[in-house]
PDB file of C-alpha atoms in Angstrom:
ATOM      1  CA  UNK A   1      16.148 -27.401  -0.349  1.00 47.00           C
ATOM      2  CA  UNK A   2      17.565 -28.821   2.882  1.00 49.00           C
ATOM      3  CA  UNK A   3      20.327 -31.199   3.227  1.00 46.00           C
ATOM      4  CA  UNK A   4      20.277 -33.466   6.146  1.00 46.00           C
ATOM      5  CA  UNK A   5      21.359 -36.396   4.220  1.00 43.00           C
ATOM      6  CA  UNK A   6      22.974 -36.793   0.272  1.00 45.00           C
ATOM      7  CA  UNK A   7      20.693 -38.477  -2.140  1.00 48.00           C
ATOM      8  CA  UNK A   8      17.081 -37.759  -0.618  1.00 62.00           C
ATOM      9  CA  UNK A   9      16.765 -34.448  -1.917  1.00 63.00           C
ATOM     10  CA  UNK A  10      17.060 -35.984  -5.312  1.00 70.00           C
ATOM     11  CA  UNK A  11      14.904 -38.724  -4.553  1.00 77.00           C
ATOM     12  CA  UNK A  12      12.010 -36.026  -2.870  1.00 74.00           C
ATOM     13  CA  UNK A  13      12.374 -33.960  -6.248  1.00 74.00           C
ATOM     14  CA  UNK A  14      11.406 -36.765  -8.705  1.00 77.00           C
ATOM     15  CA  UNK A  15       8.718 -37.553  -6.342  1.00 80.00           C
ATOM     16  CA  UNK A  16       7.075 -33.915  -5.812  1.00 75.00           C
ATOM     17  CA  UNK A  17       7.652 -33.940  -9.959  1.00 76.00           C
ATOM     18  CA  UNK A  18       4.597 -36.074 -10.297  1.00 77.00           C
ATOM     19  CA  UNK A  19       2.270 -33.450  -8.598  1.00 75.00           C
ATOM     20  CA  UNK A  20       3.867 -30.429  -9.753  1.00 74.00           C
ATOM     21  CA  UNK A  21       2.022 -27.974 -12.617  1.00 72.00           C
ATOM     22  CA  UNK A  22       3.808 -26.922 -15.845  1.00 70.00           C
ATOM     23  CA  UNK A  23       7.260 -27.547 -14.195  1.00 71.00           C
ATOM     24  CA  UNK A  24      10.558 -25.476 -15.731  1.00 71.00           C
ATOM     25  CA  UNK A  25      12.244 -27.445 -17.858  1.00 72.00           C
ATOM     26  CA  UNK A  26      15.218 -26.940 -15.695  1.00 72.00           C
ATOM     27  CA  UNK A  27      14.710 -26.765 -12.024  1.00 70.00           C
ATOM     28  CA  UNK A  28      15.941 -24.430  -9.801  1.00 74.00           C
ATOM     29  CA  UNK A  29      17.894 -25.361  -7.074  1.00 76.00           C
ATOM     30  CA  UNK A  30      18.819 -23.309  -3.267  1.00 78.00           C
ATOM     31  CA  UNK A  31      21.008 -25.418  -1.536  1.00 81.00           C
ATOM     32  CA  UNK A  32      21.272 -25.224   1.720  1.00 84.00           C
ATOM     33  CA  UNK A  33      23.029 -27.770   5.205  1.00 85.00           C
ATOM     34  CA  UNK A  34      21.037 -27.964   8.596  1.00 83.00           C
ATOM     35  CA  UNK A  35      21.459 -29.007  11.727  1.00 88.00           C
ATOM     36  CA  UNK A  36      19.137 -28.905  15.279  1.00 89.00           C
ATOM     37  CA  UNK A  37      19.492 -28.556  18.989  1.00 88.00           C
ATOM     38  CA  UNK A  38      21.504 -25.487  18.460  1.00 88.00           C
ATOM     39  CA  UNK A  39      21.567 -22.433  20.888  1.00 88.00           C
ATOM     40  CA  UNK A  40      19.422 -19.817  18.421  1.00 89.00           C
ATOM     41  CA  UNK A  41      17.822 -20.102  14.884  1.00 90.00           C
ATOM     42  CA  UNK A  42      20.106 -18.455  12.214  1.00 89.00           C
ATOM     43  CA  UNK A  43      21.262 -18.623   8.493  1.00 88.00           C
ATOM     44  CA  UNK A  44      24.763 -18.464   8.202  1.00 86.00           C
ATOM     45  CA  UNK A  45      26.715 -19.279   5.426  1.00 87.00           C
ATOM     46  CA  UNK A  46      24.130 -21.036   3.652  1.00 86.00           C
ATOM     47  CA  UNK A  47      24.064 -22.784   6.756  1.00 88.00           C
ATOM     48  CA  UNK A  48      20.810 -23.089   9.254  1.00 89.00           C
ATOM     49  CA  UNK A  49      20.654 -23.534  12.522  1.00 88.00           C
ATOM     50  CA  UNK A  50      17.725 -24.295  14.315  1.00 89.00           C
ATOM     51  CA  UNK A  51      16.817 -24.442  18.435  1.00 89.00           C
ATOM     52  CA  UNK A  52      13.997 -27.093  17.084  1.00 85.00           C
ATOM     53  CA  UNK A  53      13.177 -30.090  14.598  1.00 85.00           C
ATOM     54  CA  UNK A  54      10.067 -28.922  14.654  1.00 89.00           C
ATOM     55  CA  UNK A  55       7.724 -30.063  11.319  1.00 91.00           C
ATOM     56  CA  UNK A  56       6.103 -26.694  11.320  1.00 92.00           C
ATOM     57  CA  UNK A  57       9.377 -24.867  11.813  1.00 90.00           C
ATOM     58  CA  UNK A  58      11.082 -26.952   9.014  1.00 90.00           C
ATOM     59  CA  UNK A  59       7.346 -25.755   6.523  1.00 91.00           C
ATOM     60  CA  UNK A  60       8.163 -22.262   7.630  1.00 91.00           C
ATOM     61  CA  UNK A  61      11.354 -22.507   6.127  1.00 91.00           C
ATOM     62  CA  UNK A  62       9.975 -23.855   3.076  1.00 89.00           C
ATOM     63  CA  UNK A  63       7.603 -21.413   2.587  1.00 91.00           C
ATOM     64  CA  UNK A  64       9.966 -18.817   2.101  1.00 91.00           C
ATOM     65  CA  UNK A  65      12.922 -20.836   0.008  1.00 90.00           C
ATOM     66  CA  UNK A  66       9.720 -22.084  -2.589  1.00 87.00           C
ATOM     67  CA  UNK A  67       9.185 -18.096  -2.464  1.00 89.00           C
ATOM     68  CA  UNK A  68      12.699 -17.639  -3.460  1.00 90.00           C
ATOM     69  CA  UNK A  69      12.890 -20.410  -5.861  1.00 88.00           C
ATOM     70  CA  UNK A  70      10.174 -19.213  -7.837  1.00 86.00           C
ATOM     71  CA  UNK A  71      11.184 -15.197  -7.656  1.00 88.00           C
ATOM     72  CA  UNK A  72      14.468 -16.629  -9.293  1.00 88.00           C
ATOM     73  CA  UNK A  73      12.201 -18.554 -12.261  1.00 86.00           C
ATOM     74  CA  UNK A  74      10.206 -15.084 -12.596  1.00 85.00           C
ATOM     75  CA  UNK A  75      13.642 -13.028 -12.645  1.00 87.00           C
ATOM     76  CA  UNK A  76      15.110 -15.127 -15.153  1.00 86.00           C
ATOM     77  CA  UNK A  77      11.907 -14.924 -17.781  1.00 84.00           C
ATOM     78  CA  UNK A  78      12.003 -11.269 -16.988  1.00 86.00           C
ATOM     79  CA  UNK A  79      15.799 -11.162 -17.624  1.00 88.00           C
ATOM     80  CA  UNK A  80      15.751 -13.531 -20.741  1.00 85.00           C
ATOM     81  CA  UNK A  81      13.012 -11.189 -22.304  1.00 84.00           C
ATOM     82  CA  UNK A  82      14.520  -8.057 -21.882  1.00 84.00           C
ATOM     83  CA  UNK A  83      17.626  -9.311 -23.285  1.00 85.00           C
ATOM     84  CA  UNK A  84      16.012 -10.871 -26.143  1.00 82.00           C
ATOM     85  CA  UNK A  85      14.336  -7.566 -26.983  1.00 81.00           C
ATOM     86  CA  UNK A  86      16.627  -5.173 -26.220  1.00 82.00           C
ATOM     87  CA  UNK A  87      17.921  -4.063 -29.785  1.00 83.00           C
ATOM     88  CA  UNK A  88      14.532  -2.789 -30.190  1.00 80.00           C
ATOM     89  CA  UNK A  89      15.009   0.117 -28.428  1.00 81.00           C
ATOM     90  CA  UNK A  90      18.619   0.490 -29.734  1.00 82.00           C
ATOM     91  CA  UNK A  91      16.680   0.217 -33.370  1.00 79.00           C
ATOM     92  CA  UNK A  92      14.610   2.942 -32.328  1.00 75.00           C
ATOM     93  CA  UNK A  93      17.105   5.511 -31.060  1.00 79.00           C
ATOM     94  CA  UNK A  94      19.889   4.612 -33.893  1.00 83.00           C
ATOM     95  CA  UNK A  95      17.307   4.681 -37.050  1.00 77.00           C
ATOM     96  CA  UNK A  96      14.318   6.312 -35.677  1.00 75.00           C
ATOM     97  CA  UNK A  97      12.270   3.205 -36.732  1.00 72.00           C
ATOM     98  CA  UNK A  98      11.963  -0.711 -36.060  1.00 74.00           C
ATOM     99  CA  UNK A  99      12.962  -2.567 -38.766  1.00 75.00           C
ATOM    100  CA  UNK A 100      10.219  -5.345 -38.243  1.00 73.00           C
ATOM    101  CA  UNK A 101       6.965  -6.438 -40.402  1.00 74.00           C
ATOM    102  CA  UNK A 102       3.727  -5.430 -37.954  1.00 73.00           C
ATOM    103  CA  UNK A 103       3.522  -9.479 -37.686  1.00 78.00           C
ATOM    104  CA  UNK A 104       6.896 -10.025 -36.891  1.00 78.00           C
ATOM    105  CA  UNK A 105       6.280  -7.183 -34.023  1.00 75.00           C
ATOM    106  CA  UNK A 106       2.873  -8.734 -32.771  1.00 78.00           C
ATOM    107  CA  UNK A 107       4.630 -11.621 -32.261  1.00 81.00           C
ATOM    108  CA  UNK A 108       7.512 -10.168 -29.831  1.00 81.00           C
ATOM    109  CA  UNK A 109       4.834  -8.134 -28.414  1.00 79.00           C
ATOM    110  CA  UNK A 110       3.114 -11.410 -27.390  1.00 81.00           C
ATOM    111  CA  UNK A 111       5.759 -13.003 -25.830  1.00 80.00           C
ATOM    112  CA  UNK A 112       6.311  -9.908 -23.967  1.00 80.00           C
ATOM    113  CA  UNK A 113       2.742  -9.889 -22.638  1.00 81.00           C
ATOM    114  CA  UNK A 114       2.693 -13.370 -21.804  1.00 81.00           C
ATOM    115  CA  UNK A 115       6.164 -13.106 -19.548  1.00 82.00           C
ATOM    116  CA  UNK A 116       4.455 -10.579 -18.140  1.00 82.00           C
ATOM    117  CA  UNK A 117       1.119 -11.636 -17.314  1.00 82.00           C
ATOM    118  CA  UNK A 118       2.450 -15.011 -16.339  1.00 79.00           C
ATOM    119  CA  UNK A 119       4.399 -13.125 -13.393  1.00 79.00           C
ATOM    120  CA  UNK A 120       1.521 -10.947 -12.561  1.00 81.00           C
ATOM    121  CA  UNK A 121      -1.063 -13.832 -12.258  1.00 80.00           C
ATOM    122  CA  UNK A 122       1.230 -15.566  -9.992  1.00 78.00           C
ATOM    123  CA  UNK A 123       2.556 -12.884  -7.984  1.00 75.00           C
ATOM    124  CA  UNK A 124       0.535 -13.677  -4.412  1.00 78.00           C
ATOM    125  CA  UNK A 125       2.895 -16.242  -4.583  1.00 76.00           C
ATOM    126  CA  UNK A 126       5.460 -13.940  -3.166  1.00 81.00           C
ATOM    127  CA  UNK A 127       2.924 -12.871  -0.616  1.00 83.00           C
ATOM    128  CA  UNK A 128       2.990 -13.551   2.861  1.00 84.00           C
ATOM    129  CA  UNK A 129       1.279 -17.608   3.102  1.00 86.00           C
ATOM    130  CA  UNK A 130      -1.438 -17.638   4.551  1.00 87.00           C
ATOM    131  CA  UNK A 131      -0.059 -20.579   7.019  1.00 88.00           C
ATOM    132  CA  UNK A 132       0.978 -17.850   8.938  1.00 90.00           C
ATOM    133  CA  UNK A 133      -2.593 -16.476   9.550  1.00 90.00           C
ATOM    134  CA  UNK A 134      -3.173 -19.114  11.475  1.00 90.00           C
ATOM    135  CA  UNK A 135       0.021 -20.334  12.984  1.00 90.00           C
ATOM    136  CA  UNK A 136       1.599 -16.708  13.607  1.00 91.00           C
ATOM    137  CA  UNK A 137       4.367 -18.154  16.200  1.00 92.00           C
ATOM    138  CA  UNK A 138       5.888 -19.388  13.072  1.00 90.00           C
ATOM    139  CA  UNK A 139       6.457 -16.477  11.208  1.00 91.00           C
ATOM    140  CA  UNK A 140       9.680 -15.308  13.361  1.00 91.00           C
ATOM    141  CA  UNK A 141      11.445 -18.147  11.369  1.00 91.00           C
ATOM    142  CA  UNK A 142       9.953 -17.427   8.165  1.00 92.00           C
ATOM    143  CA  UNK A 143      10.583 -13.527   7.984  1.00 92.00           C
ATOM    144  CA  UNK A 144      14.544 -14.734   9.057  1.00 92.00           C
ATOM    145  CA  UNK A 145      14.698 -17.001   6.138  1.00 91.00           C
ATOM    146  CA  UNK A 146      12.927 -13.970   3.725  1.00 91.00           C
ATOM    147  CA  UNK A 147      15.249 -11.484   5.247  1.00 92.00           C
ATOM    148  CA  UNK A 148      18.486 -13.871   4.188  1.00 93.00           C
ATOM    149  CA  UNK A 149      17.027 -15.102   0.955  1.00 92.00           C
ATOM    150  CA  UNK A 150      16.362 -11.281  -0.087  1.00 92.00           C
ATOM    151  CA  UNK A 151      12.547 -11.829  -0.816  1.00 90.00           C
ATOM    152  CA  UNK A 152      11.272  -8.408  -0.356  1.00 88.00           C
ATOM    153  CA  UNK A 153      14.426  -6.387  -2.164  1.00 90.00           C
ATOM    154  CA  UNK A 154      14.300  -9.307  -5.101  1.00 89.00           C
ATOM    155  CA  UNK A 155      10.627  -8.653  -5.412  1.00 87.00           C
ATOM    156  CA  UNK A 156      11.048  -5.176  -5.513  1.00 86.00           C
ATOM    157  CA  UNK A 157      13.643  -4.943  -8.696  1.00 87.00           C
ATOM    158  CA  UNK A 158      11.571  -7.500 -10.726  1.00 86.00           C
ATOM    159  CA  UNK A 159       8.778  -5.054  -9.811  1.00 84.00           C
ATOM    160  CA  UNK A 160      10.748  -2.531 -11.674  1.00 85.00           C
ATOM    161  CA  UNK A 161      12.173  -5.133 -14.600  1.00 85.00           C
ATOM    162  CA  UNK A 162       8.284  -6.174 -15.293  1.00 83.00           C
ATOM    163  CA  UNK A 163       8.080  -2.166 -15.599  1.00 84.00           C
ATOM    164  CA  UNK A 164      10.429  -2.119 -18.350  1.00 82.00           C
ATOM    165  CA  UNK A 165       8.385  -5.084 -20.238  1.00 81.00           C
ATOM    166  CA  UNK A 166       5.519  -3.085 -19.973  1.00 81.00           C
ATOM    167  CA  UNK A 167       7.587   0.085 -21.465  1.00 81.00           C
ATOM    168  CA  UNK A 168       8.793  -2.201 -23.837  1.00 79.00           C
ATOM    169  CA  UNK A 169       4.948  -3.371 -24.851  1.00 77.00           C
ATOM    170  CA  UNK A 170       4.012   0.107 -24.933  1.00 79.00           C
ATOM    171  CA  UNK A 171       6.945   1.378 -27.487  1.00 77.00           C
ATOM    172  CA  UNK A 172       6.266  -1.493 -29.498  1.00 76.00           C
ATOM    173  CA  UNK A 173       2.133  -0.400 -29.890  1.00 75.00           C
ATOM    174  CA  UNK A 174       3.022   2.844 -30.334  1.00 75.00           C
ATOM    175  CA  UNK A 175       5.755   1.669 -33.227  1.00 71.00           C
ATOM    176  CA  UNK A 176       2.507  -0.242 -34.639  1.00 69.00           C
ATOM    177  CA  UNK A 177       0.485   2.797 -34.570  1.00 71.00           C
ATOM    178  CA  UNK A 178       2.934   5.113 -36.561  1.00 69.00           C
ATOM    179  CA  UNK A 179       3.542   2.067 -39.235  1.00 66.00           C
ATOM    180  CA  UNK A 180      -0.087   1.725 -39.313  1.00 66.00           C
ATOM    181  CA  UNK A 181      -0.816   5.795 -39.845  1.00 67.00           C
ATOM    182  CA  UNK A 182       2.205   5.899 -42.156  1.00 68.00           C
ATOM    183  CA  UNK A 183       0.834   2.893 -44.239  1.00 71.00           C
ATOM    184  CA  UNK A 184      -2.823   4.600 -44.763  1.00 71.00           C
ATOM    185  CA  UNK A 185      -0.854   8.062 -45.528  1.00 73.00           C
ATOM    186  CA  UNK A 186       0.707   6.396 -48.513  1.00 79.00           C
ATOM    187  CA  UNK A 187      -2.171   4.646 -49.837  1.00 81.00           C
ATOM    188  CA  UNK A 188      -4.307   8.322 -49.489  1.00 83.00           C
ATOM    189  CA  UNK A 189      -1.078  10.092 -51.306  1.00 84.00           C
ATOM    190  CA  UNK A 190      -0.962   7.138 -54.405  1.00 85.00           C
ATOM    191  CA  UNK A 191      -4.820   7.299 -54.368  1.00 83.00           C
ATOM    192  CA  UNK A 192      -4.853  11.108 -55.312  1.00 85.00           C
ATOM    193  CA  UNK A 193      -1.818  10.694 -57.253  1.00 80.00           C
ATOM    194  CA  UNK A 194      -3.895   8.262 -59.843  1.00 79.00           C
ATOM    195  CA  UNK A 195      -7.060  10.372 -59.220  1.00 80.00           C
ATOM    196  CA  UNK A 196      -5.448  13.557 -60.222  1.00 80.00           C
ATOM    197  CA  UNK A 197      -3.307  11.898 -63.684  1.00 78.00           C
ATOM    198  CA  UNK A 198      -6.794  10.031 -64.219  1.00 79.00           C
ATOM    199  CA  UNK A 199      -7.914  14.027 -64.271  1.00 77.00           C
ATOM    200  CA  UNK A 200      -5.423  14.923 -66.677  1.00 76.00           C
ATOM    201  CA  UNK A 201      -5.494  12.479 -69.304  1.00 71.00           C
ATOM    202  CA  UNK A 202      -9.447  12.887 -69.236  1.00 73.00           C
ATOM    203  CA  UNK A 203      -8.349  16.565 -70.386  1.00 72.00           C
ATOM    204  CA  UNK A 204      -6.096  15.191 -72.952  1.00 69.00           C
ATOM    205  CA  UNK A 205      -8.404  13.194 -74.613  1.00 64.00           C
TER     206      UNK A 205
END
């Protein structure tokens, strides 16, 4: 958010609140001074400089620190469930098995697809707006502010962290599977181990 003045960007927050859909719990905040009439656009600092006070100039600039705001919402679900599921793995390699009840794994496997879907639903948010279609002059400012804010590189690892949800998902079905198989191999062993002692003691007597 820009800074011209303290105490508005508060105010504009608790105001845009009302409108906003499923909002995080905790915002996320970029924080950033401004100032016009300057001799070239540029970030520096966490500082921007801008030739213009132009309205459009000033949405172009939004467009891409809403990008970034939400890429840092998306990278901290990502983060959060990869941390939260990371023993699984470590389960795997240290006893050769997951120690978890098939509903107890469902479960994290649900959370896991829901972080991910949730990104992947939303992810032509990260796109290019399609402001720019229309008002292309506009777009010099807006690729600056993606270029400082690190849109495209940012995009790219929590391409590769949603990658290691899915690998996650995947281990975790094929866990399921092999407790599944393993489950119906015991019940066919115990099931010819009464079916051959009912055989015996049919001899017997």
């Amino acid at each position: 958010m820009l800074e011209p003045e303290s105490g508005r960007p508060a105010q504009l927050q608790e105001l845009l609140l009302d409108y906003a859909i499923k909002p995080d719990e905790e915002p996320q905040e970029d924080n950033f001074s401004y100032e016009v009439g300057c001799e070239q656009d540029r970030f520096q600092h966490d500082h921007i400089e801008l030739q213009s006070a132009d309205v459009k100039v000033l949405l172009a600039l939004s467009h891409a620190m809403a990008q970034s705001i939400k890429l840092a919402s998306y990278e901290g679900h990502a983060i959060d469930t990869i941390r939260a599921t990371a023993h699984l793995p470590q389960s795997l390699a240290r006893d050769g098995k997951i120690k978890l009840n098939r509903k107890a794994m469902a479960k994290i496997r649900g959370k896991l697809f829901l972080t991910k879907s949730d990104i992947i639903l939303n992810y032509d948010l990260l796109d290019t707006p399609e402001f720019f279609w229309e008002h292309p002059e506009y777009q010099g400012i807006y690729s600056m502010a993606a270029n400082y804010l690190e849109i495209q590189p940012r995009t790219d690892v929590l391409s590769k962290k949603l990658e290691t949800i899915h690998e996650l998902l995947e281990m975790l079905a094929d866990e399921q599977k092999h407790q599944h198989s393993s489950t119906l191999e015991w019940i066919i062993i115990w099931l010819i181990a009464v079916e051959i002692v009912m055989s015996i003691l049919d001899k017997v007597f």
